[in-house]
mmCIF file of N, CA and C in Angstrom:
data_model
loop_
_atom_site.group_PDB
_atom_site.id
_atom_site.type_symbol
_atom_site.label_atom_id
_atom_site.label_comp_id
_atom_site.label_asym_id
_atom_site.label_seq_id
_atom_site.Cartn_x
_atom_site.Cartn_y
_atom_site.Cartn_z
ATOM 1 N N MET A 1 -11.918 -14.425 53.501
ATOM 2 C CA MET A 1 -12.603 -13.354 52.817
ATOM 3 C C MET A 1 -12.724 -13.704 51.343
ATOM 4 N N LYS A 2 -13.919 -13.688 50.862
ATOM 5 C CA LYS A 2 -14.153 -13.977 49.454
ATOM 6 C C LYS A 2 -14.325 -12.665 48.700
ATOM 7 N N ILE A 3 -13.606 -12.547 47.591
ATOM 8 C CA ILE A 3 -13.730 -11.334 46.789
ATOM 9 C C ILE A 3 -14.623 -11.614 45.589
ATOM 10 N N ASP A 4 -15.272 -10.584 45.127
ATOM 11 C CA ASP A 4 -16.128 -10.759 43.963
ATOM 12 C C ASP A 4 -15.525 -10.028 42.767
ATOM 13 N N HIS A 5 -16.146 -10.207 41.620
ATOM 14 C CA HIS A 5 -15.615 -9.633 40.387
ATOM 15 C C HIS A 5 -15.588 -8.108 40.424
ATOM 16 N N LYS A 6 -16.491 -7.508 41.182
ATOM 17 C CA LYS A 6 -16.534 -6.050 41.277
ATOM 18 C C LYS A 6 -15.275 -5.520 41.983
ATOM 19 N N GLU A 7 -14.862 -6.188 43.053
ATOM 20 C CA GLU A 7 -13.646 -5.786 43.771
ATOM 21 C C GLU A 7 -12.409 -5.917 42.890
ATOM 22 N N VAL A 8 -12.352 -6.998 42.133
ATOM 23 C CA VAL A 8 -11.223 -7.209 41.229
ATOM 24 C C VAL A 8 -11.205 -6.108 40.170
ATOM 25 N N GLY A 9 -12.349 -5.813 39.603
ATOM 26 C CA GLY A 9 -12.446 -4.750 38.603
ATOM 27 C C GLY A 9 -12.033 -3.402 39.166
ATOM 28 N N ASN A 10 -12.475 -3.101 40.377
ATOM 29 C CA ASN A 10 -12.115 -1.835 41.011
ATOM 30 C C ASN A 10 -10.611 -1.743 41.262
ATOM 31 N N ALA A 11 -10.009 -2.853 41.670
ATOM 32 C CA ALA A 11 -8.568 -2.858 41.913
ATOM 33 C C ALA A 11 -7.801 -2.587 40.625
ATOM 34 N N PHE A 12 -8.198 -3.236 39.540
ATOM 35 C CA PHE A 12 -7.518 -3.012 38.265
ATOM 36 C C PHE A 12 -7.783 -1.612 37.730
ATOM 37 N N ASN A 13 -8.974 -1.090 37.920
ATOM 38 C CA ASN A 13 -9.260 0.281 37.502
ATOM 39 C C ASN A 13 -8.382 1.271 38.257
ATOM 40 N N GLY A 14 -8.218 1.061 39.546
ATOM 41 C CA GLY A 14 -7.355 1.933 40.345
ATOM 42 C C GLY A 14 -5.914 1.876 39.877
ATOM 43 N N LEU A 15 -5.440 0.681 39.586
ATOM 44 C CA LEU A 15 -4.078 0.512 39.095
ATOM 45 C C LEU A 15 -3.902 1.184 37.743
ATOM 46 N N ALA A 16 -4.883 1.039 36.872
ATOM 47 C CA ALA A 16 -4.805 1.652 35.546
ATOM 48 C C ALA A 16 -4.806 3.177 35.645
ATOM 49 N N ILE A 17 -5.609 3.722 36.532
ATOM 50 C CA ILE A 17 -5.656 5.174 36.710
ATOM 51 C C ILE A 17 -4.319 5.687 37.233
ATOM 52 N N ALA A 18 -3.763 5.005 38.230
ATOM 53 C CA ALA A 18 -2.479 5.425 38.800
ATOM 54 C C ALA A 18 -1.362 5.336 37.762
ATOM 55 N N ALA A 19 -1.316 4.249 37.024
ATOM 56 C CA ALA A 19 -0.275 4.082 36.000
ATOM 57 C C ALA A 19 -0.430 5.134 34.905
ATOM 58 N N GLY A 20 -1.643 5.408 34.500
ATOM 59 C CA GLY A 20 -1.883 6.416 33.477
ATOM 60 C C GLY A 20 -1.465 7.802 33.930
ATOM 61 N N ARG A 21 -1.733 8.113 35.189
ATOM 62 C CA ARG A 21 -1.357 9.435 35.726
ATOM 63 C C ARG A 21 0.158 9.590 35.772
ATOM 64 N N VAL A 22 0.858 8.572 36.221
ATOM 65 C CA VAL A 22 2.320 8.637 36.266
ATOM 66 C C VAL A 22 2.882 8.765 34.854
ATOM 67 N N LYS A 23 2.310 8.031 33.917
ATOM 68 C CA LYS A 23 2.761 8.121 32.524
ATOM 69 C C LYS A 23 2.601 9.546 32.003
ATOM 70 N N GLU A 24 1.442 10.167 32.287
ATOM 71 C CA GLU A 24 1.214 11.550 31.865
ATOM 72 C C GLU A 24 2.237 12.496 32.480
ATOM 73 N N LEU A 25 2.517 12.321 33.758
ATOM 74 C CA LEU A 25 3.488 13.181 34.433
ATOM 75 C C LEU A 25 4.884 13.028 33.839
ATOM 76 N N VAL A 26 5.278 11.794 33.568
ATOM 77 C CA VAL A 26 6.598 11.549 32.991
ATOM 78 C C VAL A 26 6.687 12.145 31.593
ATOM 79 N N GLN A 27 5.645 11.979 30.791
ATOM 80 C CA GLN A 27 5.658 12.532 29.441
ATOM 81 C C GLN A 27 5.686 14.055 29.466
ATOM 82 N N ALA A 28 4.993 14.656 30.405
ATOM 83 C CA ALA A 28 4.915 16.110 30.466
ATOM 84 C C ALA A 28 6.157 16.754 31.078
ATOM 85 N N HIS A 29 6.730 16.085 32.075
ATOM 86 C CA HIS A 29 7.807 16.723 32.832
ATOM 87 C C HIS A 29 9.136 15.966 32.790
ATOM 88 N N GLY A 30 9.117 14.753 32.319
ATOM 89 C CA GLY A 30 10.335 13.942 32.294
ATOM 90 C C GLY A 30 10.570 13.245 33.624
ATOM 91 N N LYS A 31 11.224 12.108 33.546
ATOM 92 C CA LYS A 31 11.477 11.303 34.743
ATOM 93 C C LYS A 31 12.343 12.061 35.745
ATOM 94 N N GLN A 32 13.328 12.774 35.246
ATOM 95 C CA GLN A 32 14.251 13.462 36.143
ATOM 96 C C GLN A 32 13.549 14.507 37.007
ATOM 97 N N SER A 33 12.573 15.193 36.445
ATOM 98 C CA SER A 33 11.883 16.223 37.236
ATOM 99 C C SER A 33 11.008 15.592 38.322
ATOM 100 N N LEU A 34 10.520 14.381 38.091
ATOM 101 C CA LEU A 34 9.675 13.718 39.095
ATOM 102 C C LEU A 34 10.501 13.174 40.254
ATOM 103 N N THR A 35 11.723 12.768 39.968
ATOM 104 C CA THR A 35 12.552 12.140 41.002
ATOM 105 C C THR A 35 13.637 13.074 41.534
ATOM 106 N N LYS A 36 13.683 14.286 41.036
ATOM 107 C CA LYS A 36 14.700 15.255 41.444
ATOM 108 C C LYS A 36 14.612 15.515 42.950
ATOM 109 N N GLY A 37 15.736 15.393 43.603
ATOM 110 C CA GLY A 37 15.792 15.664 45.036
ATOM 111 C C GLY A 37 15.389 14.500 45.926
ATOM 112 N N MET A 38 14.954 13.399 45.335
ATOM 113 C CA MET A 38 14.594 12.237 46.157
ATOM 114 C C MET A 38 15.867 11.541 46.630
ATOM 115 N N PRO A 39 15.880 11.122 47.882
ATOM 116 C CA PRO A 39 17.023 10.345 48.341
ATOM 117 C C PRO A 39 17.086 8.994 47.627
ATOM 118 N N GLN A 40 18.275 8.459 47.524
ATOM 119 C CA GLN A 40 18.464 7.181 46.833
ATOM 120 C C GLN A 40 17.597 6.080 47.439
ATOM 121 N N ARG A 41 17.394 6.131 48.745
ATOM 122 C CA ARG A 41 16.566 5.119 49.410
ATOM 123 C C ARG A 41 15.131 5.131 48.877
ATOM 124 N N GLN A 42 14.606 6.331 48.646
ATOM 125 C CA GLN A 42 13.254 6.435 48.092
ATOM 126 C C GLN A 42 13.214 5.917 46.658
ATOM 127 N N LEU A 43 14.216 6.271 45.865
ATOM 128 C CA LEU A 43 14.279 5.788 44.481
ATOM 129 C C LEU A 43 14.343 4.263 44.448
ATOM 130 N N ASP A 44 15.136 3.694 45.334
ATOM 131 C CA ASP A 44 15.234 2.235 45.408
ATOM 132 C C ASP A 44 13.892 1.618 45.799
ATOM 133 N N GLY A 45 13.175 2.277 46.711
ATOM 134 C CA GLY A 45 11.854 1.794 47.116
ATOM 135 C C GLY A 45 10.856 1.824 45.967
ATOM 136 N N ILE A 46 10.911 2.890 45.172
ATOM 137 C CA ILE A 46 10.023 2.987 44.008
ATOM 138 C C ILE A 46 10.330 1.873 43.022
ATOM 139 N N ARG A 47 11.606 1.678 42.740
ATOM 140 C CA ARG A 47 11.995 0.599 41.811
ATOM 141 C C ARG A 47 11.524 -0.758 42.312
ATOM 142 N N GLN A 48 11.685 -1.000 43.617
ATOM 143 C CA GLN A 48 11.269 -2.282 44.181
ATOM 144 C C GLN A 48 9.763 -2.459 44.073
ATOM 145 N N ASN A 49 9.012 -1.398 44.347
ATOM 146 C CA ASN A 49 7.554 -1.473 44.220
ATOM 147 C C ASN A 49 7.148 -1.785 42.791
ATOM 148 N N LEU A 50 7.807 -1.156 41.828
ATOM 149 C CA LEU A 50 7.490 -1.420 40.419
ATOM 150 C C LEU A 50 7.812 -2.864 40.039
ATOM 151 N N LEU A 51 8.928 -3.374 40.542
ATOM 152 C CA LEU A 51 9.276 -4.775 40.270
ATOM 153 C C LEU A 51 8.252 -5.718 40.891
ATOM 154 N N ASP A 52 7.790 -5.398 42.099
ATOM 155 C CA ASP A 52 6.772 -6.224 42.755
ATOM 156 C C ASP A 52 5.469 -6.219 41.968
ATOM 157 N N VAL A 53 5.052 -5.037 41.496
ATOM 158 C CA VAL A 53 3.821 -4.927 40.710
ATOM 159 C C VAL A 53 3.967 -5.715 39.408
ATOM 160 N N GLN A 54 5.120 -5.574 38.765
ATOM 161 C CA GLN A 54 5.363 -6.300 37.515
ATOM 162 C C GLN A 54 5.264 -7.810 37.744
ATOM 163 N N ARG A 55 5.877 -8.298 38.821
ATOM 164 C CA ARG A 55 5.833 -9.732 39.138
ATOM 165 C C ARG A 55 4.399 -10.175 39.421
ATOM 166 N N ASP A 56 3.671 -9.381 40.211
ATOM 167 C CA ASP A 56 2.296 -9.736 40.560
ATOM 168 C C ASP A 56 1.398 -9.765 39.326
ATOM 169 N N LEU A 57 1.566 -8.791 38.432
ATOM 170 C CA LEU A 57 0.759 -8.779 37.212
ATOM 171 C C LEU A 57 1.080 -9.968 36.324
ATOM 172 N N LYS A 58 2.344 -10.364 36.252
ATOM 173 C CA LYS A 58 2.713 -11.536 35.460
ATOM 174 C C LYS A 58 2.033 -12.783 36.019
ATOM 175 N N ILE A 59 2.021 -12.920 37.335
ATOM 176 C CA ILE A 59 1.375 -14.071 37.975
ATOM 177 C C ILE A 59 -0.117 -14.074 37.635
ATOM 178 N N ILE A 60 -0.755 -12.916 37.727
ATOM 179 C CA ILE A 60 -2.189 -12.825 37.439
ATOM 180 C C ILE A 60 -2.476 -13.203 35.995
ATOM 181 N N VAL A 61 -1.685 -12.654 35.072
ATOM 182 C CA VAL A 61 -1.892 -12.957 33.643
ATOM 183 C C VAL A 61 -1.677 -14.441 33.396
ATOM 184 N N ASP A 62 -0.639 -15.024 33.990
ATOM 185 C CA ASP A 62 -0.392 -16.461 33.805
ATOM 186 C C ASP A 62 -1.541 -17.298 34.340
ATOM 187 N N GLU A 63 -2.116 -16.899 35.470
ATOM 188 C CA GLU A 63 -3.231 -17.642 36.053
ATOM 189 C C GLU A 63 -4.503 -17.536 35.205
ATOM 190 N N MET A 64 -4.648 -16.417 34.502
ATOM 191 C CA MET A 64 -5.852 -16.202 33.697
ATOM 192 C C MET A 64 -5.793 -16.960 32.369
ATOM 193 N N LYS A 65 -4.633 -17.410 31.978
ATOM 194 C CA LYS A 65 -4.503 -18.132 30.695
ATOM 195 C C LYS A 65 -5.105 -19.494 30.771
#
């Protein structure tokens, strides 16, 4: 499957929108209110997902240099 620049742009736009929304929620309500009542397993899953995204973005940025 070959991807084009439009698909890449859409993927980054989606990521930017999601990250911006979470940032707004954290600023408005605080991290504790967003994660209140979540089981530790879910919190660990969120942390792992964030680490995966961070690693993937680093790889992308390094490849673009």
